[in-house]
mmCIF file of C-alpha atoms and ligand atoms in Angstrom:
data_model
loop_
_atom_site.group_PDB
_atom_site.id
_atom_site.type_symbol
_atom_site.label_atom_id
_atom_site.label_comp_id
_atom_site.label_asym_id
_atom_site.label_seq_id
_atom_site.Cartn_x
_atom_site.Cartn_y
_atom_site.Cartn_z
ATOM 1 C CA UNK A 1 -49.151 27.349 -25.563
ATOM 2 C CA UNK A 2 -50.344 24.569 -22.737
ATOM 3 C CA UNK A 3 -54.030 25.099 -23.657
ATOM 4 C CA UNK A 4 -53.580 24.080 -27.044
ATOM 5 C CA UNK A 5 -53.649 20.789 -25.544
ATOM 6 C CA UNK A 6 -56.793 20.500 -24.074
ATOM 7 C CA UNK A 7 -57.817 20.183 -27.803
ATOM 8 C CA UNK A 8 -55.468 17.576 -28.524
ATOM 9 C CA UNK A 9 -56.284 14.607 -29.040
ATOM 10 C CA UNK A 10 -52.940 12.745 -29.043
ATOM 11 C CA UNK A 11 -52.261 14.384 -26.103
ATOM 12 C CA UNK A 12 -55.470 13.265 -24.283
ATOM 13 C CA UNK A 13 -54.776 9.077 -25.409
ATOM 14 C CA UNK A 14 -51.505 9.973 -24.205
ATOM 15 C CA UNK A 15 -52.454 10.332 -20.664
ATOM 16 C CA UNK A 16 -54.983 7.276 -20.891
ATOM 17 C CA UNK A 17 -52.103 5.226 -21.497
ATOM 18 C CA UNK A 18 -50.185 6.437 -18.419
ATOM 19 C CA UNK A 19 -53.028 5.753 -16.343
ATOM 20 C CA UNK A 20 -53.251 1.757 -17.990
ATOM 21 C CA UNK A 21 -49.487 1.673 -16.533
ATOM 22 C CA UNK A 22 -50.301 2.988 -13.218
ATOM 23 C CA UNK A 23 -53.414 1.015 -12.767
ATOM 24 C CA UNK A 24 -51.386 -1.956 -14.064
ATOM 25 C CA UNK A 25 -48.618 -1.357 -11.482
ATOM 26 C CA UNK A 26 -51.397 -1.227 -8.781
ATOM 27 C CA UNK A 27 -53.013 -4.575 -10.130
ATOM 28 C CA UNK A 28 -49.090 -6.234 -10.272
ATOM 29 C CA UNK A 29 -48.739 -4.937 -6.214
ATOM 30 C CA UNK A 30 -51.672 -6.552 -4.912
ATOM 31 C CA UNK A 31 -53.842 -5.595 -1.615
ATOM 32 C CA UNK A 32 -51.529 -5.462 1.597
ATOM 33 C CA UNK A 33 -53.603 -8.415 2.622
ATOM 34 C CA UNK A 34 -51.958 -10.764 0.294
ATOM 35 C CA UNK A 35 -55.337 -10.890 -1.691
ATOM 36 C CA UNK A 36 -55.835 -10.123 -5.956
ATOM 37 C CA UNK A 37 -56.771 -7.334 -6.620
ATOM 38 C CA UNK A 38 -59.654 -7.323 -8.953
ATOM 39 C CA UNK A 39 -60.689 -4.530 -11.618
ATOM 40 C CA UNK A 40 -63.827 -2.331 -10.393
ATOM 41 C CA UNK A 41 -63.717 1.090 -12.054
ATOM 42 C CA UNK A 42 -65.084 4.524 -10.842
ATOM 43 C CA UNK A 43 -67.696 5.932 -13.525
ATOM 44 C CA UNK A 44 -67.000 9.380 -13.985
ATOM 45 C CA UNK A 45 -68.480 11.899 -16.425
ATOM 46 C CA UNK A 46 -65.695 14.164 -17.160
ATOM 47 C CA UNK A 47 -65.646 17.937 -17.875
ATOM 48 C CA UNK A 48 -62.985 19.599 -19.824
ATOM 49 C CA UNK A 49 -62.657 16.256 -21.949
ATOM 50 C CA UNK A 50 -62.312 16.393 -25.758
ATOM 51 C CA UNK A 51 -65.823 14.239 -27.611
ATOM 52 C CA UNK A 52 -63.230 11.982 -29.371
ATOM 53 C CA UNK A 53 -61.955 10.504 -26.364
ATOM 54 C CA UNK A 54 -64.220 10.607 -23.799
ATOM 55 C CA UNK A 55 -65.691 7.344 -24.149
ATOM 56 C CA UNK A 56 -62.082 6.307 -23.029
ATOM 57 C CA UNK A 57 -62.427 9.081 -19.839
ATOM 58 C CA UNK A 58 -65.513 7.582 -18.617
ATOM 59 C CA UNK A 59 -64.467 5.253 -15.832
ATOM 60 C CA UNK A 60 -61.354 5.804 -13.103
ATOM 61 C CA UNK A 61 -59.195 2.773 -12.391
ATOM 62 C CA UNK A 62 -60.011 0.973 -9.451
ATOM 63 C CA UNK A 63 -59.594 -2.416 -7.980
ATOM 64 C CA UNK A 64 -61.051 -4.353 -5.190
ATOM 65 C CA UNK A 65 -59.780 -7.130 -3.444
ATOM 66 C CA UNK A 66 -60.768 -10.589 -3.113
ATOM 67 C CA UNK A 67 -60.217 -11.427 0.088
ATOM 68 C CA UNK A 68 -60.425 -8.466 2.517
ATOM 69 C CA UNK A 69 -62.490 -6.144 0.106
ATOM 70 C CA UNK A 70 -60.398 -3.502 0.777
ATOM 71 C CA UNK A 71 -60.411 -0.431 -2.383
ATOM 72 C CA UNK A 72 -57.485 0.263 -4.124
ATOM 73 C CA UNK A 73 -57.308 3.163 -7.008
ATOM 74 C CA UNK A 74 -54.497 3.621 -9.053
ATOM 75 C CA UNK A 75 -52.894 7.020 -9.301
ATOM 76 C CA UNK A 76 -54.027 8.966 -11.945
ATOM 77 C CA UNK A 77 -53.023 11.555 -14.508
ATOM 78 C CA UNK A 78 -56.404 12.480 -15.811
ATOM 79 C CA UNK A 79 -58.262 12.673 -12.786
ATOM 80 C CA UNK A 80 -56.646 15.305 -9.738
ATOM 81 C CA UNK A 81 -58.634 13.335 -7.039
ATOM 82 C CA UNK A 82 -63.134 14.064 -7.027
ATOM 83 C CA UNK A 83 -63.259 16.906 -9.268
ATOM 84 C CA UNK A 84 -65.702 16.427 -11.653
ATOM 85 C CA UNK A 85 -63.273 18.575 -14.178
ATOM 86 C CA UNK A 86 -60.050 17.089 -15.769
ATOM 87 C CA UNK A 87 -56.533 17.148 -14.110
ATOM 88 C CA UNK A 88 -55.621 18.649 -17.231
ATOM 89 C CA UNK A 89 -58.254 21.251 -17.288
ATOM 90 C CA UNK A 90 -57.549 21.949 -13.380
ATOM 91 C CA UNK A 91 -54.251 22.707 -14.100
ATOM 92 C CA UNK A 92 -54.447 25.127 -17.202
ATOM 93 C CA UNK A 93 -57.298 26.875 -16.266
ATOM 94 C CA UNK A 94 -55.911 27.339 -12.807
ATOM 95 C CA UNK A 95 -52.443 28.667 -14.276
ATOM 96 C CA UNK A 96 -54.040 31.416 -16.229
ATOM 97 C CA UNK A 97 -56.077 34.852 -15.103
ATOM 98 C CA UNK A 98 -59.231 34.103 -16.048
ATOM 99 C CA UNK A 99 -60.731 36.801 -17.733
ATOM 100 C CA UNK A 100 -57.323 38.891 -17.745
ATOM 101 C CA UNK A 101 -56.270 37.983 -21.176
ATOM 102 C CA UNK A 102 -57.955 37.344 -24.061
ATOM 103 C CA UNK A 103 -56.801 33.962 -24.213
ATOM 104 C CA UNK A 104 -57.626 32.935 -20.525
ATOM 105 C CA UNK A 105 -61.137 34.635 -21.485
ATOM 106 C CA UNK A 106 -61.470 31.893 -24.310
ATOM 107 C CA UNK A 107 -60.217 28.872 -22.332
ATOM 108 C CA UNK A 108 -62.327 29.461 -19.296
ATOM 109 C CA UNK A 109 -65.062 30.224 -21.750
ATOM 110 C CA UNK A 110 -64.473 26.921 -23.759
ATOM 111 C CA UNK A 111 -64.836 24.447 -20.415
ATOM 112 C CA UNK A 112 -67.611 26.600 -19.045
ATOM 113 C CA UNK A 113 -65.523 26.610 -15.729
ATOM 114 C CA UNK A 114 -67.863 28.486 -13.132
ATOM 115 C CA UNK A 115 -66.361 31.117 -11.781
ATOM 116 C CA UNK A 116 -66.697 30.033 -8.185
ATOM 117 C CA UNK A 117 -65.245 26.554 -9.167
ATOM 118 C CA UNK A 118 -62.433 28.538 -10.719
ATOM 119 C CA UNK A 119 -61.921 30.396 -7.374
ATOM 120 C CA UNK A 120 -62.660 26.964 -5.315
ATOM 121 C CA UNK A 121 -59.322 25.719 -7.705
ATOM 122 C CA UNK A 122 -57.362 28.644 -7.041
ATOM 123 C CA UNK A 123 -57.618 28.830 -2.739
ATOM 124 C CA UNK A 124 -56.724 25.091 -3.368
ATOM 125 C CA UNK A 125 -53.629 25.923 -5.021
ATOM 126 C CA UNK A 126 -52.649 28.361 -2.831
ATOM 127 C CA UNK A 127 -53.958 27.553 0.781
ATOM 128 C CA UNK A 128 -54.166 23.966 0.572
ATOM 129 C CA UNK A 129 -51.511 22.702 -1.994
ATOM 130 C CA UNK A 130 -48.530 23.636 0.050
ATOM 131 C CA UNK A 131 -49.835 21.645 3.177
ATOM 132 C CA UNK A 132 -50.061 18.459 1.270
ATOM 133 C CA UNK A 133 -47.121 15.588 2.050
ATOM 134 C CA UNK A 134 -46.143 16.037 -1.323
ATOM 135 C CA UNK A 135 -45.383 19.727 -1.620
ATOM 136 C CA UNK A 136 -43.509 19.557 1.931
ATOM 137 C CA UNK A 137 -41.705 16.825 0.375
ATOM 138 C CA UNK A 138 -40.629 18.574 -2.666
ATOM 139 C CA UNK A 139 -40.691 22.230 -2.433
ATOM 140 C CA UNK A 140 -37.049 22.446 -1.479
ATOM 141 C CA UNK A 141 -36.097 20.658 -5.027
ATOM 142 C CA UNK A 142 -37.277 23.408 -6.649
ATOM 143 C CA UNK A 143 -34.248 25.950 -7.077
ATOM 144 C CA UNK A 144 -34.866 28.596 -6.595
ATOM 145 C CA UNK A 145 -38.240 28.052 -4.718
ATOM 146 C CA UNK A 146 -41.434 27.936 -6.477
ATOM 147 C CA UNK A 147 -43.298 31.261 -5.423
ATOM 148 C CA UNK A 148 -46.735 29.403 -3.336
ATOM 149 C CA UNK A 149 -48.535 32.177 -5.199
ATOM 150 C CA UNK A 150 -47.644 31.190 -8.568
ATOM 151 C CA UNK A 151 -48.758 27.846 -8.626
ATOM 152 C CA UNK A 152 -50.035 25.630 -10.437
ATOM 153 C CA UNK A 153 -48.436 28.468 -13.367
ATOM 154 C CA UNK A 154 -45.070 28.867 -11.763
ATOM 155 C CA UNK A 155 -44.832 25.045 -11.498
ATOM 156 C CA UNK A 156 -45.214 24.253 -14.985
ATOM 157 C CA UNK A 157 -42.125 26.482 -16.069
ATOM 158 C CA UNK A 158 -40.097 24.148 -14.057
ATOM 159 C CA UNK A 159 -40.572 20.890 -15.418
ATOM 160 C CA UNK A 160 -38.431 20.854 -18.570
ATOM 161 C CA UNK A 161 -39.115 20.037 -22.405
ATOM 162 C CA UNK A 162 -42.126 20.785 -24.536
ATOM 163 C CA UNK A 163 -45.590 22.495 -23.275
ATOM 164 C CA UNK A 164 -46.853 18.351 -23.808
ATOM 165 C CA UNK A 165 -43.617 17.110 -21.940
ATOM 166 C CA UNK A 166 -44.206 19.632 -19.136
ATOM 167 C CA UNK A 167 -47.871 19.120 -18.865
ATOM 168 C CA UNK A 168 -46.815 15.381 -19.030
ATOM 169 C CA UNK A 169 -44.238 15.658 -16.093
ATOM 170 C CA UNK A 170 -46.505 17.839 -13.979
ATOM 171 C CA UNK A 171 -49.558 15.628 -14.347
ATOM 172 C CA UNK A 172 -47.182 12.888 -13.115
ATOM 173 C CA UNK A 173 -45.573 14.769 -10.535
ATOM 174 C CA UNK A 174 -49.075 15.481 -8.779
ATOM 175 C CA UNK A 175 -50.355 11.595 -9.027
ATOM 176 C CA UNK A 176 -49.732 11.141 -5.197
ATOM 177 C CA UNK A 177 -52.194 13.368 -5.095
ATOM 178 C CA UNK A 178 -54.748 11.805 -6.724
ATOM 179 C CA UNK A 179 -55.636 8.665 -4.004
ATOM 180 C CA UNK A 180 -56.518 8.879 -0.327
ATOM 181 C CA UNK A 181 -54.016 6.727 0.526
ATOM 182 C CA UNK A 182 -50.330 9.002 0.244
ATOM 183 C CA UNK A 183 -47.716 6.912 -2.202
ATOM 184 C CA UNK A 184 -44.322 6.172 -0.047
ATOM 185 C CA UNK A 185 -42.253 9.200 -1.087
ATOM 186 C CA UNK A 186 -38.166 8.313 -1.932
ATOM 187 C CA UNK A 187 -36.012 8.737 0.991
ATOM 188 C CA UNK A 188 -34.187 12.270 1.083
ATOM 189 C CA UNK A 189 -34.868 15.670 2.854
HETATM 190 ZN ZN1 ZN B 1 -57.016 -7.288 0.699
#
């Protein structure tokens, strides 16, 4: 069902757009300093990203500032922090068995994901993941809990709508992620 979209398209400008409204928000917040915040993208040569878009998936959004030349990159739906591979392709690739299934076979196969990069993804997932402020933030939201071993699979089932909404929500979901610097989480337990 999810992979489907790593051949999408639609689903791919989709995502480009989010980021243009997260790197806008960044812009509209300016640097701490009180300085503007100017545009100074990341180059980045994707993996896992479709030929008709990638032109598009070339560069991260970044800004610098003016005064105290401090870096400031937006969140990010298409990028899950250095990896050279999509978010997108992270994710899915990470949810299935690789080499289990036919279809896992094929996907793995398609990106060319090395199997030790595969297994780099998956002790991520599962050793690292849950230490992050953002799963110690939100694990208890999830009812009933989200087994630590099932993720980044067992998360997707819990976002609601279709496999592009859930993707969608997930991808958004793990933005804090993305930046050194950890977003202010809402107040709450
Ligand atoms: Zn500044």
């Amino acid at each position: 069902m999810c992979h489907a979209l790593l051949q999408d398209p639609s689903f791919f400008r989709l995502l480009l757009r989010i980021d243009e409204d997260l790197a806008g928000e960044t812009r509209a917040g300016g640097c701490s300093c009180g300085g503007v915040l100017h545009r100074a993208d990341y180059p980045r040569k994707p993996r896992g990203c479709l030929a008709a878009v990638r032109a598009q998936f070339e560069s991260r959004f970044s800004f610098c500032c003016n005064r105290c030349r401090r870096r400031c990159t937006s969140r990010s739906v298409r990028f899950l922090g250095q990896r050279v591979y999509l978010g997108l392709a992270v994710v899915l690739v990470s949810a299935r068995h690789a080499g289990q299934t036919p279809a896992a076979a094929r996907l793995s196969g398609m990106l060319q994901v090395p199997v030790r990069t595969l297994g780099r993804w998956r002790q991520w997932w599962r050793d690292r993941f849950p230490l992050t402020p953002l799963w110690q933030w939100a694990c208890a939201r999830f009812l009933p809990p989200v087994d630590s071993g099932q993720i980044p699979g067992g998360l997707i089932e819990r976002f609601t709508g279709e496999p592009a909404q859930r993707l969608r929500r997930l991808l958004i979901f793990l933005t804090p992620l993305t930046v050194r610097r950890m977003i202010a989480l809402p107040e709450g337990r």
